[in-house]
Short mmCIF file of C-alpha atoms in Angstrom, two decimals:
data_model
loop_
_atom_site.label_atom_id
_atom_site.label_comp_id
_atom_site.label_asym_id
_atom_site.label_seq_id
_atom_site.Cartn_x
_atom_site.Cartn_y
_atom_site.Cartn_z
CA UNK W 446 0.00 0.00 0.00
CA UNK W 447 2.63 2.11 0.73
CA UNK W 448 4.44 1.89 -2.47
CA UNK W 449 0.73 2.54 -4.48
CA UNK W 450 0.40 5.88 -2.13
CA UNK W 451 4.12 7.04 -3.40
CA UNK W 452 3.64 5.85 -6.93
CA UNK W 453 0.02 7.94 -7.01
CA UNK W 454 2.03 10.94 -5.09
CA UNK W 455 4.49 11.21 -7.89
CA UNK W 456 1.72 10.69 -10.40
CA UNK W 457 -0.29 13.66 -9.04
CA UNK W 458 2.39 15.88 -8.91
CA UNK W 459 3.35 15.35 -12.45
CA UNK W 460 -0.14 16.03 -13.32
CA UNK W 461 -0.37 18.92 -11.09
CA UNK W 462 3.18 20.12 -12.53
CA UNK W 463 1.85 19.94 -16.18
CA UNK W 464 -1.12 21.50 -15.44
CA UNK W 465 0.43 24.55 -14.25
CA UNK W 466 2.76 25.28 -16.73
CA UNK W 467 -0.20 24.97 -19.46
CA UNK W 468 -1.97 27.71 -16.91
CA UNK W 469 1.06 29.68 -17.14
CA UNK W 470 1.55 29.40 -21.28
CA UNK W 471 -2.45 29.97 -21.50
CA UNK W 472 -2.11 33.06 -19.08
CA UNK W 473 1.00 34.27 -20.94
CA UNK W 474 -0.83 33.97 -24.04
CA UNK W 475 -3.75 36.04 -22.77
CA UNK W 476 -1.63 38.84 -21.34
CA UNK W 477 -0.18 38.82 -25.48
CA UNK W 478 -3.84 38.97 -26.66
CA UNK W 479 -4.46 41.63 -24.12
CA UNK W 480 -1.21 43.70 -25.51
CA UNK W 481 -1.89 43.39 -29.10
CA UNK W 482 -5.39 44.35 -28.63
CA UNK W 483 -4.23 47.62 -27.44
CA UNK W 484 -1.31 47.91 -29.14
CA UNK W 485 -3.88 48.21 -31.88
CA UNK W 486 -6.39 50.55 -30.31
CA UNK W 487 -3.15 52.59 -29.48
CA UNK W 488 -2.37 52.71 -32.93
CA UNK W 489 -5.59 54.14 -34.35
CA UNK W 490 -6.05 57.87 -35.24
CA UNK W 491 -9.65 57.50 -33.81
CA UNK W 492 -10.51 58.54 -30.17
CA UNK W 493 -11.89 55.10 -29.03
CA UNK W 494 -13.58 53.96 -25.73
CA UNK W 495 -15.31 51.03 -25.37
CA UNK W 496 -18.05 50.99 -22.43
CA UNK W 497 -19.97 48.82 -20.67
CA UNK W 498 -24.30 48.46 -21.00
CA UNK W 499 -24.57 51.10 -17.99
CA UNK W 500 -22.09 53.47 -19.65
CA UNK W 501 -18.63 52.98 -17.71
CA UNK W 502 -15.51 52.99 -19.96
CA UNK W 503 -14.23 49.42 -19.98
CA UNK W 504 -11.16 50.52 -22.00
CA UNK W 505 -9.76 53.79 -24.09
CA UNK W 506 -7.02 53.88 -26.62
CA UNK W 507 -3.88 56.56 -26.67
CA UNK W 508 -5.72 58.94 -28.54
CA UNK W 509 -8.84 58.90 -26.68
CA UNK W 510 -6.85 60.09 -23.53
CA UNK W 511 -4.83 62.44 -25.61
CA UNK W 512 -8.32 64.27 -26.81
CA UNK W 513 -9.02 64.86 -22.81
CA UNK W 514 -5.86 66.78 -22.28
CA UNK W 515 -5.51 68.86 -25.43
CA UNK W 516 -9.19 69.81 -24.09
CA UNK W 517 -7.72 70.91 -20.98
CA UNK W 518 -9.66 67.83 -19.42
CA UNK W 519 -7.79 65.35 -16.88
CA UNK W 520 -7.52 61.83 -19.02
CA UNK W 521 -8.98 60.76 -15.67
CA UNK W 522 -11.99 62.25 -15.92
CA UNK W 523 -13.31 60.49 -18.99
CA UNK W 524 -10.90 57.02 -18.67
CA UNK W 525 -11.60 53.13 -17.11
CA UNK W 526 -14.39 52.72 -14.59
CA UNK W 527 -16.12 56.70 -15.15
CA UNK W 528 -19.17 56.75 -16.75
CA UNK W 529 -18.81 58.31 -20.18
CA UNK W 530 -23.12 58.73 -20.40
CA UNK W 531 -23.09 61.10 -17.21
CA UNK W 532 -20.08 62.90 -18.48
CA UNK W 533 -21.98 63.30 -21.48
CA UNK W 534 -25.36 64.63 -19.48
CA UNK W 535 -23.49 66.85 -16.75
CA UNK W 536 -21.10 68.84 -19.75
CA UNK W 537 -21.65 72.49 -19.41
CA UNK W 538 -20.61 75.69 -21.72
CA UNK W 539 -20.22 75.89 -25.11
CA UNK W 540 -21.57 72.59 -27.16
CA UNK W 541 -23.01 71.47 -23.83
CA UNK W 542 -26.29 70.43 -26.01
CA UNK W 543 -24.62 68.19 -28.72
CA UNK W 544 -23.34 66.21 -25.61
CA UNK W 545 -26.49 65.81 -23.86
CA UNK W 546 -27.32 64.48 -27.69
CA UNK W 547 -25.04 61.99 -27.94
CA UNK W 548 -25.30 60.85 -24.36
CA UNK W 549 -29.08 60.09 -25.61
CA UNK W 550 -27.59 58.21 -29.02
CA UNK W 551 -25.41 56.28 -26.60
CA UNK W 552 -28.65 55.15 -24.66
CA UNK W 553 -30.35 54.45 -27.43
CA UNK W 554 -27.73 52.25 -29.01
CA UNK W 555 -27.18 50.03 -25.43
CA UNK W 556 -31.09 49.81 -25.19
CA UNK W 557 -30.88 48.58 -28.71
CA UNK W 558 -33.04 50.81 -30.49
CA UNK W 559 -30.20 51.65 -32.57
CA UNK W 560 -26.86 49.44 -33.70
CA UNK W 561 -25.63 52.77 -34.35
CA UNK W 562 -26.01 56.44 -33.97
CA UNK W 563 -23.62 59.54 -34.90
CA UNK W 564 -23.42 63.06 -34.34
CA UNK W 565 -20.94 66.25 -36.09
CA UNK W 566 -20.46 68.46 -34.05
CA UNK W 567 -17.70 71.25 -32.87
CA UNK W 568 -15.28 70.77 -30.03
CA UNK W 569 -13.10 73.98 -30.40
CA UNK W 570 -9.41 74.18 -27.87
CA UNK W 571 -8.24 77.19 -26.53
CA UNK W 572 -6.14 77.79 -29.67
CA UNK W 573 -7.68 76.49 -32.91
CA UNK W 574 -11.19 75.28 -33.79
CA UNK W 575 -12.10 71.81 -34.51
CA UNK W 576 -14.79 69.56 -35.36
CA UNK W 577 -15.52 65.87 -35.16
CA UNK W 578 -17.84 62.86 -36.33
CA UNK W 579 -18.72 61.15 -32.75
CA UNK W 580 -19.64 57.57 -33.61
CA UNK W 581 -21.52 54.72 -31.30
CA UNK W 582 -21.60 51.30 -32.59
CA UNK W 583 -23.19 48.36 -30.43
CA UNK W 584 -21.15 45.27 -30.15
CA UNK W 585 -22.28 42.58 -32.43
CA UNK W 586 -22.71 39.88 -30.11
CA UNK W 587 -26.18 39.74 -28.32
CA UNK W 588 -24.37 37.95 -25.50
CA UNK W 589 -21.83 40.96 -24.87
CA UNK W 590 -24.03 44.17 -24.38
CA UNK W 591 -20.67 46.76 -24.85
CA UNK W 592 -20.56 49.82 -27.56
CA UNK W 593 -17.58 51.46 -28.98
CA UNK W 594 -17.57 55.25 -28.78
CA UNK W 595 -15.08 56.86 -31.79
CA UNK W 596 -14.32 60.66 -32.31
CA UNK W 597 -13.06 61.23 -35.47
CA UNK W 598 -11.63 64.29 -36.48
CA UNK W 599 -13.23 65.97 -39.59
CA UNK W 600 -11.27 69.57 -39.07
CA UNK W 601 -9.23 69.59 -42.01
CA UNK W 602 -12.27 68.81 -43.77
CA UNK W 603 -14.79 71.41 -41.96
CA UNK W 604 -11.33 74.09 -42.49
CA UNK W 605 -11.83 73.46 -46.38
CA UNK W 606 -15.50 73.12 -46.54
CA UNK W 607 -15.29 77.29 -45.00
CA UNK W 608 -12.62 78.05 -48.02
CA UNK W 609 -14.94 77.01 -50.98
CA UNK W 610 -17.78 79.10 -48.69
CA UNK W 611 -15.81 82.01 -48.70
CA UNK W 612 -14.60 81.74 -52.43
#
């Protein structure tokens, strides 16, 4: 008996050794996934958020955060785990209305009523004036209830749009 308890010892730690080294190569894996996945957010022109189906931002890309500050706005403010619908609704001054807009589009799209919804309108900085596309788009999955949030920068576009006006 004695020698069958040793032999099934050895036998469960070789198992138990196996096993976590494929936990370790599947975690290692994930943490590549996870690293692409926003090395390619990252890379995108786009603001990009995604957020949850109550409205907190799951996840933001380089851009996204680099909007907030050139709009005098703490990346903080609008980044992971704050609630991008009630920034939206509580945005006051200029432009305050087109954000209570797309806070609505937002609800809309998470409610389903929409897979998408999009609003142009102008976000002007201290020093030059600009304009941009905000875009939501509903995940396609019925099982994950997320949305994307994009701000895409039309300026350059608006800039020469007030040129052939003029001429």
């Amino acid at each position: 008996v004695a020698i069958d308890l040793k032999q099934v010892n050895v036998a469960l730690e070789d198992r138990v050794e196996k096993r976590t080294s494929e936990l370790k190569e599947s975690v290692d894996h994930l943490k590549e996934s996870e690293q692409f996945f926003q090395s390619s957010l990252d890379g995108l022109s786009s603001c990009i958020a995604i957020i949850d189906e109550k409205g907190e931002i799951v996840q933001t890309n380089k851009s996204w955060k680099d909007f907030a500050n050139n709009n005098g706005t703490v990346s903080e403010l609008v980044s992971e785990g704050v609630n991008y619908i009630q920034v939206c609704e509580h945005a006051t001054g200029v432009n305050s209305e087109e954000a209570k807009s797309f806070a609505e589009g937002i609800k809309q799209v998470l409610r389903g009523e929409k897979s998408t919804f999009s609003l142009e309108y102008p976000c002007h900085a201290p020093d030059i004036k600009r304009w941009f596309i905000g875009e939501v788009t509903r995940f396609p999955s019925d099982k994950v209830k997320n949305a994307i949030i994009s701000h895409i920068d039309i300026s350059k576009r608006k800039r020469a749009e007030e040129v052939v006006k003029t001429e």
